JSON list of C-alpha atoms and ligand atoms in Angstrom, two decimals:
[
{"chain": "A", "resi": 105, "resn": "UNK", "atom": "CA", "xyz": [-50.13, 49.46, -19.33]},
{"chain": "A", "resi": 106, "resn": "UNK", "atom": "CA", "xyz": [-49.85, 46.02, -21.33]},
{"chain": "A", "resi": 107, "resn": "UNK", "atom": "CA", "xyz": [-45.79, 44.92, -20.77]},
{"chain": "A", "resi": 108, "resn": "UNK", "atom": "CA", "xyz": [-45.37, 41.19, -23.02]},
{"chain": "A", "resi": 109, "resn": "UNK", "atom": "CA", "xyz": [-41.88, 39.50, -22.93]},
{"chain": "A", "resi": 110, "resn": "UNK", "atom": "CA", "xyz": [-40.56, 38.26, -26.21]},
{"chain": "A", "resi": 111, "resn": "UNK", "atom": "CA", "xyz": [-38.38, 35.23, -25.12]},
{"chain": "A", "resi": 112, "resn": "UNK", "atom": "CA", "xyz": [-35.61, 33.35, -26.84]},
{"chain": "A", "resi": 113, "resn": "UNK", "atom": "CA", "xyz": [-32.45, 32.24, -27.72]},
{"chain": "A", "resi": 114, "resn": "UNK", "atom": "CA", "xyz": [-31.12, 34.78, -29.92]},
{"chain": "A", "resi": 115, "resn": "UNK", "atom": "CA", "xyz": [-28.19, 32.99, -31.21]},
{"chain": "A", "resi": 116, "resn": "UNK", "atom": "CA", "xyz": [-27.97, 35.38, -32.89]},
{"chain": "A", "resi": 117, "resn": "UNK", "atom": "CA", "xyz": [-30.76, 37.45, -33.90]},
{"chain": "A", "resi": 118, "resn": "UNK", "atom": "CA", "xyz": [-32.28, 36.64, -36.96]},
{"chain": "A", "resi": 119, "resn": "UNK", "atom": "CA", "xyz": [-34.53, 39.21, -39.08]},
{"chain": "A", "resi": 120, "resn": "UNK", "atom": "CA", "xyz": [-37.25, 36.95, -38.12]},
{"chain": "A", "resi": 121, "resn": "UNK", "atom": "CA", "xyz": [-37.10, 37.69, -34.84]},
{"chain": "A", "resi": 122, "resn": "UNK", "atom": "CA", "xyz": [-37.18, 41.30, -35.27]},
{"chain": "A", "resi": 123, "resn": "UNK", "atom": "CA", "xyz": [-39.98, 41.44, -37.30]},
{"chain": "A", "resi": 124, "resn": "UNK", "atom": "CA", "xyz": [-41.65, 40.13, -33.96]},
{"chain": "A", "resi": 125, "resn": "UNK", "atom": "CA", "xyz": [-40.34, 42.45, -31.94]},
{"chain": "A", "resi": 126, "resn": "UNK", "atom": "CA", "xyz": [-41.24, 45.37, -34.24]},
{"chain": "A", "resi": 127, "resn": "UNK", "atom": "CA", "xyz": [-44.66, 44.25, -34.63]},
{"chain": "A", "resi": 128, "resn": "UNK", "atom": "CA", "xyz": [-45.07, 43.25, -30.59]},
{"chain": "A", "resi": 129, "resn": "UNK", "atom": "CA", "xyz": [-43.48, 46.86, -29.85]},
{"chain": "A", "resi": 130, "resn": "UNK", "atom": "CA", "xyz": [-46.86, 48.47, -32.45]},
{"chain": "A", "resi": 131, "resn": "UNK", "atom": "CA", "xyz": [-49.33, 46.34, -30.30]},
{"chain": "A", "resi": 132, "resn": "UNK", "atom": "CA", "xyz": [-47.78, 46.76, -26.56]},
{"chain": "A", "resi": 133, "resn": "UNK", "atom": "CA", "xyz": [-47.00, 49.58, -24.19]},
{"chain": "A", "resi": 134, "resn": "UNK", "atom": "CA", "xyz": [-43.99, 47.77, -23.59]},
{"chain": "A", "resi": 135, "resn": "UNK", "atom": "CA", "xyz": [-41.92, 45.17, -24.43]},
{"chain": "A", "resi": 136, "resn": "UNK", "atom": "CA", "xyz": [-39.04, 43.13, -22.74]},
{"chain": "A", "resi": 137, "resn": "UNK", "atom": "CA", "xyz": [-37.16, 40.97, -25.31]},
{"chain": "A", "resi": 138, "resn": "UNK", "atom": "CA", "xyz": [-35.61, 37.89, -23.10]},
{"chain": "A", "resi": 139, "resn": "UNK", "atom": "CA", "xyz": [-32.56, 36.75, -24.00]},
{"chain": "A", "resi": 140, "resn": "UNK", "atom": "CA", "xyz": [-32.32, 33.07, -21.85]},
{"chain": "A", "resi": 141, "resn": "UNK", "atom": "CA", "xyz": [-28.77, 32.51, -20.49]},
{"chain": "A", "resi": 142, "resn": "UNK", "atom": "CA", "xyz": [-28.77, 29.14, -19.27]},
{"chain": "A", "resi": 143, "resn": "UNK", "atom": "CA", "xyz": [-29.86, 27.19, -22.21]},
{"chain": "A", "resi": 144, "resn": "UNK", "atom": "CA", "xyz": [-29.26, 23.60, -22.06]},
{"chain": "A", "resi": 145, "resn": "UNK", "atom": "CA", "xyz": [-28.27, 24.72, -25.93]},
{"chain": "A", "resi": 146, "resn": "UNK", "atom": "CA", "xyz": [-24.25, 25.84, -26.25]},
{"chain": "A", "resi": 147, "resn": "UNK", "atom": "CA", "xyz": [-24.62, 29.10, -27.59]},
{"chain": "A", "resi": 148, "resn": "UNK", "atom": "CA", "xyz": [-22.32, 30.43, -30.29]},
{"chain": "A", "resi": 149, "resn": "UNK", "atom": "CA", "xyz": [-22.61, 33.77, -28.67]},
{"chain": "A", "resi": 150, "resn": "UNK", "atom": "CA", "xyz": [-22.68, 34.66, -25.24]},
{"chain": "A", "resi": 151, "resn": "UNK", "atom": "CA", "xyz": [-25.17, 35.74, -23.07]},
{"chain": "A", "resi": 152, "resn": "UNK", "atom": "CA", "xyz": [-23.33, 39.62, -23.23]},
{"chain": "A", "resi": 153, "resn": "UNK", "atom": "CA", "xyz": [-23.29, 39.59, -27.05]},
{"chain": "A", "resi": 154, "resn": "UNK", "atom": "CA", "xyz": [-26.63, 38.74, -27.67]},
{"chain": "A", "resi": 155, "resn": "UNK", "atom": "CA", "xyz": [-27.87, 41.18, -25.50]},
{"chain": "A", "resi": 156, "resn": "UNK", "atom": "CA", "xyz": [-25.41, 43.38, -27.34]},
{"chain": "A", "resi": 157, "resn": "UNK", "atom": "CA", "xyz": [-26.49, 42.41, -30.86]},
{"chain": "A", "resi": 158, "resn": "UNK", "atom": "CA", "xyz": [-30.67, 43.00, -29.81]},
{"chain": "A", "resi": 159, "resn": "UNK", "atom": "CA", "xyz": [-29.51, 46.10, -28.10]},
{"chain": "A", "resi": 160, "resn": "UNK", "atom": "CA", "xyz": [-28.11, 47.71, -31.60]},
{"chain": "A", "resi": 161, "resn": "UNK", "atom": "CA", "xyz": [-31.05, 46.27, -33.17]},
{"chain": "A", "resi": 162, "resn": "UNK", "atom": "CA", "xyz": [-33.34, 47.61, -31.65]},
{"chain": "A", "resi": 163, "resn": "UNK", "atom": "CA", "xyz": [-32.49, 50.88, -30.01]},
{"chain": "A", "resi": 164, "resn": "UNK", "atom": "CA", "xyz": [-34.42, 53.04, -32.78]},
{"chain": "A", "resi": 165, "resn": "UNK", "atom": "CA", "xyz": [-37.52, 51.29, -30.82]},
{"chain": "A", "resi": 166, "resn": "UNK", "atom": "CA", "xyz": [-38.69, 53.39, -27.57]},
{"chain": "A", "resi": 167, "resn": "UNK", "atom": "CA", "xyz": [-40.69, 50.99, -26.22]},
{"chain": "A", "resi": 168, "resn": "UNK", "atom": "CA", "xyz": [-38.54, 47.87, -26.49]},
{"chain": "A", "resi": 169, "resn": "UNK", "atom": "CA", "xyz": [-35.83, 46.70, -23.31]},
{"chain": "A", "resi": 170, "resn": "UNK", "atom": "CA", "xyz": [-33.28, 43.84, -23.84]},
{"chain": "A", "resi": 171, "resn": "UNK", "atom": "CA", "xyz": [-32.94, 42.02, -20.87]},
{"chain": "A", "resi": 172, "resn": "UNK", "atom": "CA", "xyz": [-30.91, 38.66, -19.85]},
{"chain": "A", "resi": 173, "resn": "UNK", "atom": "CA", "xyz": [-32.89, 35.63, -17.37]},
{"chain": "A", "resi": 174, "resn": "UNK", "atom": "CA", "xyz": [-32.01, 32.69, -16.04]},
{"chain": "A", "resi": 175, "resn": "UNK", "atom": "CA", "xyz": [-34.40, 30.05, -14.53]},
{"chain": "A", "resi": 176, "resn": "UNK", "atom": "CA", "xyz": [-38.27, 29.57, -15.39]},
{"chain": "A", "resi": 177, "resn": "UNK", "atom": "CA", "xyz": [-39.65, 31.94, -18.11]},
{"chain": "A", "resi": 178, "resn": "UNK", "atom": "CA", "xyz": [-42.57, 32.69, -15.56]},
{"chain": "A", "resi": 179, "resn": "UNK", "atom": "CA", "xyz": [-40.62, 34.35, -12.75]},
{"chain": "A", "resi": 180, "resn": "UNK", "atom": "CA", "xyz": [-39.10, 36.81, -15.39]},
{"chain": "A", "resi": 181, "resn": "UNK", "atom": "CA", "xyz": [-42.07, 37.94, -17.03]},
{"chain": "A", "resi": 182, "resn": "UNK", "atom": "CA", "xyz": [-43.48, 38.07, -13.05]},
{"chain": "A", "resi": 183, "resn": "UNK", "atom": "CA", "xyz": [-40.08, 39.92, -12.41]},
{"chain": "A", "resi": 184, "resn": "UNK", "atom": "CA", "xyz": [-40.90, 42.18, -15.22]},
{"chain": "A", "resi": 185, "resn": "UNK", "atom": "CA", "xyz": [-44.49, 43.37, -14.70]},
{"chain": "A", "resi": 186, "resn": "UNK", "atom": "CA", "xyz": [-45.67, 41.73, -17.80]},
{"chain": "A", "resi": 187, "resn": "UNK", "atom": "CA", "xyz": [-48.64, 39.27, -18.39]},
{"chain": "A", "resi": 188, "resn": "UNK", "atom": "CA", "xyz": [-48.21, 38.65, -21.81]},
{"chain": "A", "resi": 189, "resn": "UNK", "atom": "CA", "xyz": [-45.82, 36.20, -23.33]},
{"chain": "A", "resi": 190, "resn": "UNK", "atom": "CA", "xyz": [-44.81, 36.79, -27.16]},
{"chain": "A", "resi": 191, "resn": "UNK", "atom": "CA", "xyz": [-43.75, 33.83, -29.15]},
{"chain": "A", "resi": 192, "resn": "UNK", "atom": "CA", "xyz": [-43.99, 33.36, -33.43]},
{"chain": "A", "resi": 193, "resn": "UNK", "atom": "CA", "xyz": [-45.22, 30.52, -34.85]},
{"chain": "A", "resi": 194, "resn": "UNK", "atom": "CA", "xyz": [-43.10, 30.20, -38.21]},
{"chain": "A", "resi": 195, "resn": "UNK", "atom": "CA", "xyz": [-44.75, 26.72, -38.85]},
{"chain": "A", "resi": 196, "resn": "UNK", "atom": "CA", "xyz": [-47.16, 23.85, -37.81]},
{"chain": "A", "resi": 197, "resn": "UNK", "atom": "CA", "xyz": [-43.75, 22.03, -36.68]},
{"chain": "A", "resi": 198, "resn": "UNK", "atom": "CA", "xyz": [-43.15, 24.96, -34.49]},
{"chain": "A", "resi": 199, "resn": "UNK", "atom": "CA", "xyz": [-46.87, 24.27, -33.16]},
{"chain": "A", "resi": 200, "resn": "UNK", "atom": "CA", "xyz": [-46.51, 21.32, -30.88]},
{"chain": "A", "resi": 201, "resn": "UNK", "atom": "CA", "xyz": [-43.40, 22.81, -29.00]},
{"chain": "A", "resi": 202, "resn": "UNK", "atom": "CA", "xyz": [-45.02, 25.81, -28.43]},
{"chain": "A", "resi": 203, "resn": "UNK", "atom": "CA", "xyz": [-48.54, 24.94, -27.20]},
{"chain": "A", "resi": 204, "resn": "UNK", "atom": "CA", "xyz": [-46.47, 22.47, -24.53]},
{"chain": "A", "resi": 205, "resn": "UNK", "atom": "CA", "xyz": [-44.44, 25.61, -23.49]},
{"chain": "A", "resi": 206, "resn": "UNK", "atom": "CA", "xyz": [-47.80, 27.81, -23.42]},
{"chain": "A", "resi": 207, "resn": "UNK", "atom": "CA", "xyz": [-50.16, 25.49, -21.51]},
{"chain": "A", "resi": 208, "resn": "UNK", "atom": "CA", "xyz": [-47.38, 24.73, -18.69]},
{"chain": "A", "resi": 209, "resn": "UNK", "atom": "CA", "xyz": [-46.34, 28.10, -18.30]},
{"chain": "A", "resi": 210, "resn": "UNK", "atom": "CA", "xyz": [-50.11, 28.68, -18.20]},
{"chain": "A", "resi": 211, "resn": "UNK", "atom": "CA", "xyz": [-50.24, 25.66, -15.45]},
{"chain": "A", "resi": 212, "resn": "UNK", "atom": "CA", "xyz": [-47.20, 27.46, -13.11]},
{"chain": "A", "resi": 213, "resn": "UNK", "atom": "CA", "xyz": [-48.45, 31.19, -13.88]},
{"chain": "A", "resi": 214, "resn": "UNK", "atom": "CA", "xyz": [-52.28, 31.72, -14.31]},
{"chain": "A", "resi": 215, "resn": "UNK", "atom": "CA", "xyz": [-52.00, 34.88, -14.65]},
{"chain": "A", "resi": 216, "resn": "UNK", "atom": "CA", "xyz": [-49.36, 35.18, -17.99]},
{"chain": "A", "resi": 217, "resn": "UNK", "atom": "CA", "xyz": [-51.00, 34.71, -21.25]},
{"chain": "A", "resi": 218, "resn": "UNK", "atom": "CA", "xyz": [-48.95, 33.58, -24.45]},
{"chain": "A", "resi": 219, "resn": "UNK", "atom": "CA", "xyz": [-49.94, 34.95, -27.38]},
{"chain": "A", "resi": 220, "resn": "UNK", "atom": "CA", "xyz": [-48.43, 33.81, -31.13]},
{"chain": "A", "resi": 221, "resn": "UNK", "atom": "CA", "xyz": [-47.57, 35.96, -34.06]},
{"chain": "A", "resi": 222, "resn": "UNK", "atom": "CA", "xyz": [-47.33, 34.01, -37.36]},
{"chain": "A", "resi": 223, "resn": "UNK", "atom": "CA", "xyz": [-44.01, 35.11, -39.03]},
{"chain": "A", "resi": 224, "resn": "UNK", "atom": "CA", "xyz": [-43.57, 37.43, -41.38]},
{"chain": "A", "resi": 225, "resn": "UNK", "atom": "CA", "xyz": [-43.93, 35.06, -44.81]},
{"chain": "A", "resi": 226, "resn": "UNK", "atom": "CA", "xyz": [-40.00, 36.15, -45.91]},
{"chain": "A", "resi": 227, "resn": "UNK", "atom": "CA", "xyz": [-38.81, 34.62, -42.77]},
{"chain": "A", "resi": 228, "resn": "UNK", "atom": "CA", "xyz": [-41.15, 31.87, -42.68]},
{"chain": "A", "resi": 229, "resn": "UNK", "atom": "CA", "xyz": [-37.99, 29.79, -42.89]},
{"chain": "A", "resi": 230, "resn": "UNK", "atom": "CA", "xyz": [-35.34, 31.18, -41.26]},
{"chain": "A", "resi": 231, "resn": "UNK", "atom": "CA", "xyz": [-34.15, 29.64, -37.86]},
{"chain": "A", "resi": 232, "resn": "UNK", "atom": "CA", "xyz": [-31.49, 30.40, -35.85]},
{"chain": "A", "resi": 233, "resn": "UNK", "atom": "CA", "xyz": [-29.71, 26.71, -36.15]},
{"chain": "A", "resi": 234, "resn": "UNK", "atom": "CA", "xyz": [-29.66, 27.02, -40.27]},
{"chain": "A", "resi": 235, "resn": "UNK", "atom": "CA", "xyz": [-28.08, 30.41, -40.42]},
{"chain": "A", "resi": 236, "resn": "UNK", "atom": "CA", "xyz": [-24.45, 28.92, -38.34]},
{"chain": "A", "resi": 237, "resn": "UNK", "atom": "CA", "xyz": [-24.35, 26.45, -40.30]},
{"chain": "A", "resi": 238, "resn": "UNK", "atom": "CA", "xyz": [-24.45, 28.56, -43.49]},
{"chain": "A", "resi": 239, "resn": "UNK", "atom": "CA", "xyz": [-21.85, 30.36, -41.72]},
{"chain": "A", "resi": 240, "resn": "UNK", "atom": "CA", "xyz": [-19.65, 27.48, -41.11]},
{"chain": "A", "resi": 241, "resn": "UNK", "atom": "CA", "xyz": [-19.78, 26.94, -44.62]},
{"chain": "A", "resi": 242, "resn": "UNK", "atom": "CA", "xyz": [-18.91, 30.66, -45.33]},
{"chain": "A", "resi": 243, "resn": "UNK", "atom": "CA", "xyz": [-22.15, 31.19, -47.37]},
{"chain": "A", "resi": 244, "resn": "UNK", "atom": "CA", "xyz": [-24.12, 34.26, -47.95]},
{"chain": "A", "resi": 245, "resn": "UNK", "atom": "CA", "xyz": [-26.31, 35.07, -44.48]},
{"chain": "A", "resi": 246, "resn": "UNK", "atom": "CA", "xyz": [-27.39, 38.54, -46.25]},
{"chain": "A", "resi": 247, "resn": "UNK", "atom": "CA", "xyz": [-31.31, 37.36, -46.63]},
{"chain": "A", "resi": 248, "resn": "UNK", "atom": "CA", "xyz": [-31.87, 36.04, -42.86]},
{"chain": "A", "resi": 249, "resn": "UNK", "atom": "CA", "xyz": [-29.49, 38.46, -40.95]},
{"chain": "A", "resi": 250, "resn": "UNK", "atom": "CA", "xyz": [-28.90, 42.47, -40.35]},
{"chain": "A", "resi": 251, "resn": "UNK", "atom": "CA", "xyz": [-25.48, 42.63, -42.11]},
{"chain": "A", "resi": 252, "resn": "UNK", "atom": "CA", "xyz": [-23.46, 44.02, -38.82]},
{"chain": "A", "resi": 253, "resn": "UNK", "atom": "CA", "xyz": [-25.30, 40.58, -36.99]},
{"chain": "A", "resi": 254, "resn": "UNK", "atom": "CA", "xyz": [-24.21, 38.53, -40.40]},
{"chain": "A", "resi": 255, "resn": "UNK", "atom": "CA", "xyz": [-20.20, 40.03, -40.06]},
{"chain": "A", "resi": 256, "resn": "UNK", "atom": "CA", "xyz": [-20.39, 39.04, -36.15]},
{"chain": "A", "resi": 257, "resn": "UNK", "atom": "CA", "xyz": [-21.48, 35.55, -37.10]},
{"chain": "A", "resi": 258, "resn": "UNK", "atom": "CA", "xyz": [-18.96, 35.19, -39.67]},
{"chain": "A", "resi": 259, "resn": "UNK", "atom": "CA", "xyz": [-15.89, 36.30, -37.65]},
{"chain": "A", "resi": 260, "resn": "UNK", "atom": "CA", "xyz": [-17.18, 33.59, -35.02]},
{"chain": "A", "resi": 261, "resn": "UNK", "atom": "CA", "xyz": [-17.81, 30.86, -37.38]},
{"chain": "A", "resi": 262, "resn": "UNK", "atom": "CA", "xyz": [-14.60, 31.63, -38.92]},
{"chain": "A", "resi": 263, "resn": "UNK", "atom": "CA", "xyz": [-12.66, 31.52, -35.53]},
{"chain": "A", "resi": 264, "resn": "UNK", "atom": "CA", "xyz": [-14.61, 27.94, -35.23]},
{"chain": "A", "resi": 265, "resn": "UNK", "atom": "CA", "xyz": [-13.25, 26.65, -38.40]},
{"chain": "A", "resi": 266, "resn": "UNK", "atom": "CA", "xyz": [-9.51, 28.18, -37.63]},
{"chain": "A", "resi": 267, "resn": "UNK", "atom": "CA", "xyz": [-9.21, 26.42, -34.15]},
{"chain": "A", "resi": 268, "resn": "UNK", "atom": "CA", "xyz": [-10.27, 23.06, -35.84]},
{"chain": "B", "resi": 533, "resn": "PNS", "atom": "O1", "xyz": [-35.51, 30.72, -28.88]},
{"chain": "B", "resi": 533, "resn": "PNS", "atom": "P1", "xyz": [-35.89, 29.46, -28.16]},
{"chain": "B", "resi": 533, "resn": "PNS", "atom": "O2", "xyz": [-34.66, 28.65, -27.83]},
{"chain": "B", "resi": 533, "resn": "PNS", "atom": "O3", "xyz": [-36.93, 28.67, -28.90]},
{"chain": "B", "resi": 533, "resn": "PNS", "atom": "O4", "xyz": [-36.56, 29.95, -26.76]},
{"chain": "B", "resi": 533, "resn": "PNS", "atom": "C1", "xyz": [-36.96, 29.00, -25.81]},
{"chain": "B", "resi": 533, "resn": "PNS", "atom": "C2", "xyz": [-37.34, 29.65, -24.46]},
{"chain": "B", "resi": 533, "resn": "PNS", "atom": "C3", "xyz": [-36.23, 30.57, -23.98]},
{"chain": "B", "resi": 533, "resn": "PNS", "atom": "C4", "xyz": [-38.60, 30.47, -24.64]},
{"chain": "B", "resi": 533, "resn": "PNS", "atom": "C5", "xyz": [-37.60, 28.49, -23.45]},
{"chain": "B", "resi": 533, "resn": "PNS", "atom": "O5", "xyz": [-36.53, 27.60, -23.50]},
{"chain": "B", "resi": 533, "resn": "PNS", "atom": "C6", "xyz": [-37.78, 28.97, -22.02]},
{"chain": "B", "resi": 533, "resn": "PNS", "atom": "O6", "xyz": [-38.75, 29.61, -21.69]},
{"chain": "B", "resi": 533, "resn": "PNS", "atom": "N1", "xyz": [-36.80, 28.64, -21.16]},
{"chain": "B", "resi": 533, "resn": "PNS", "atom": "C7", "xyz": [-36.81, 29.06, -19.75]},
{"chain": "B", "resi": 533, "resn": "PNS", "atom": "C8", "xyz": [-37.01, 27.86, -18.82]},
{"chain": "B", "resi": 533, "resn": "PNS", "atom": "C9", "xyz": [-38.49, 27.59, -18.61]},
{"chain": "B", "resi": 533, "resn": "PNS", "atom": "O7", "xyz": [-39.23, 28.42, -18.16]},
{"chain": "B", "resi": 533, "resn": "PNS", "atom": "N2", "xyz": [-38.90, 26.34, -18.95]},
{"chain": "B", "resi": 533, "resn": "PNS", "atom": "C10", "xyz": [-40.28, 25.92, -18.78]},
{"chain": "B", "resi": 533, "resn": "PNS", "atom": "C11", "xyz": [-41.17, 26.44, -19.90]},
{"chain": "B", "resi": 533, "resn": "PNS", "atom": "S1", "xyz": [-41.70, 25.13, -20.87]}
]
């Protein structure tokens, strides 16, 4: 049984990321989608809600398990049974990040292999980072987010705005 873990952020969920998912949950037996909780990053969500948002997303997949993990990406996908790390490659920018992460998770675990999926070409530009700060300018998030994602994002960018 091939098990990969799709690791990340998630704040929030972009449709980028779920094209990965849906295409890692075609090629897999199963897959674990990672949401990292102790991200040197301040999240706009919490760990709960993005579990919460990729839960939604994803439950019409029967082969896909949201799970939160702290500490070194390698013990989780150990933890998990997998030996296959998922991670998309959206650009050459994203390149150099990634291959660092890959070889030294490569270096601590032997055994775990990361694969890349190029990004679908509509999200070839959609990050995480860009879509709050369309939504702390109140603009349209329709094209990069699932609109129940888009409405949570909103109502937290608003509250952001209010308390300044
Ligand atoms: O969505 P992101 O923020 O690009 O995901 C980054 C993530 C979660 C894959 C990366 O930060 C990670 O694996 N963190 C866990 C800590 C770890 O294992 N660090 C060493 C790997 S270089």
């Amino acid at each position: 049984m091939t098990v990969a873990v799709y690791p990340g952020s998630f704040d929030p969920v972009t449709l980028g990321h779920m094209d990965i998912i849906e295409r890692t949950a075609r090629m897999m037996d199963h897959v674990v989608v990672g949401v990292l909780q102790n991200s040197s990053k301040t999240p706009l969500f919490s760990v709960e809600e993005r579990v919460e948002m990729l839960k939604k997303g994803t439950s019409f997949l029967d082969n896909v398990e949201i799970r939160a993990f702290n500490g070194l990406l390698v013990d989780f996908v150990h933890d998990c049974g997998a030996n296959v790390i998922v991670r998309g490659l959206r650009a050459i920018t994203d390149f150099e990040y990634e291959l660092q992460m890959a070889h030294t998770n490569r270096v601590m675990a032997p055994d775990i292999d990361t694969i890349f999926l190029t990004t679908n070409l509509n999200y070839s530009y959609v990050s995480s980072t860009i879509v709050k700060e369309i939504a702390s300018f109140d603009g349209n998030l329709e094209a990069f987010l699932h609109p129940d994602i888009a409405d949570m994002v909103k109502r937290k960018a608003r509250k952001g705005i209010d308390r300044k």
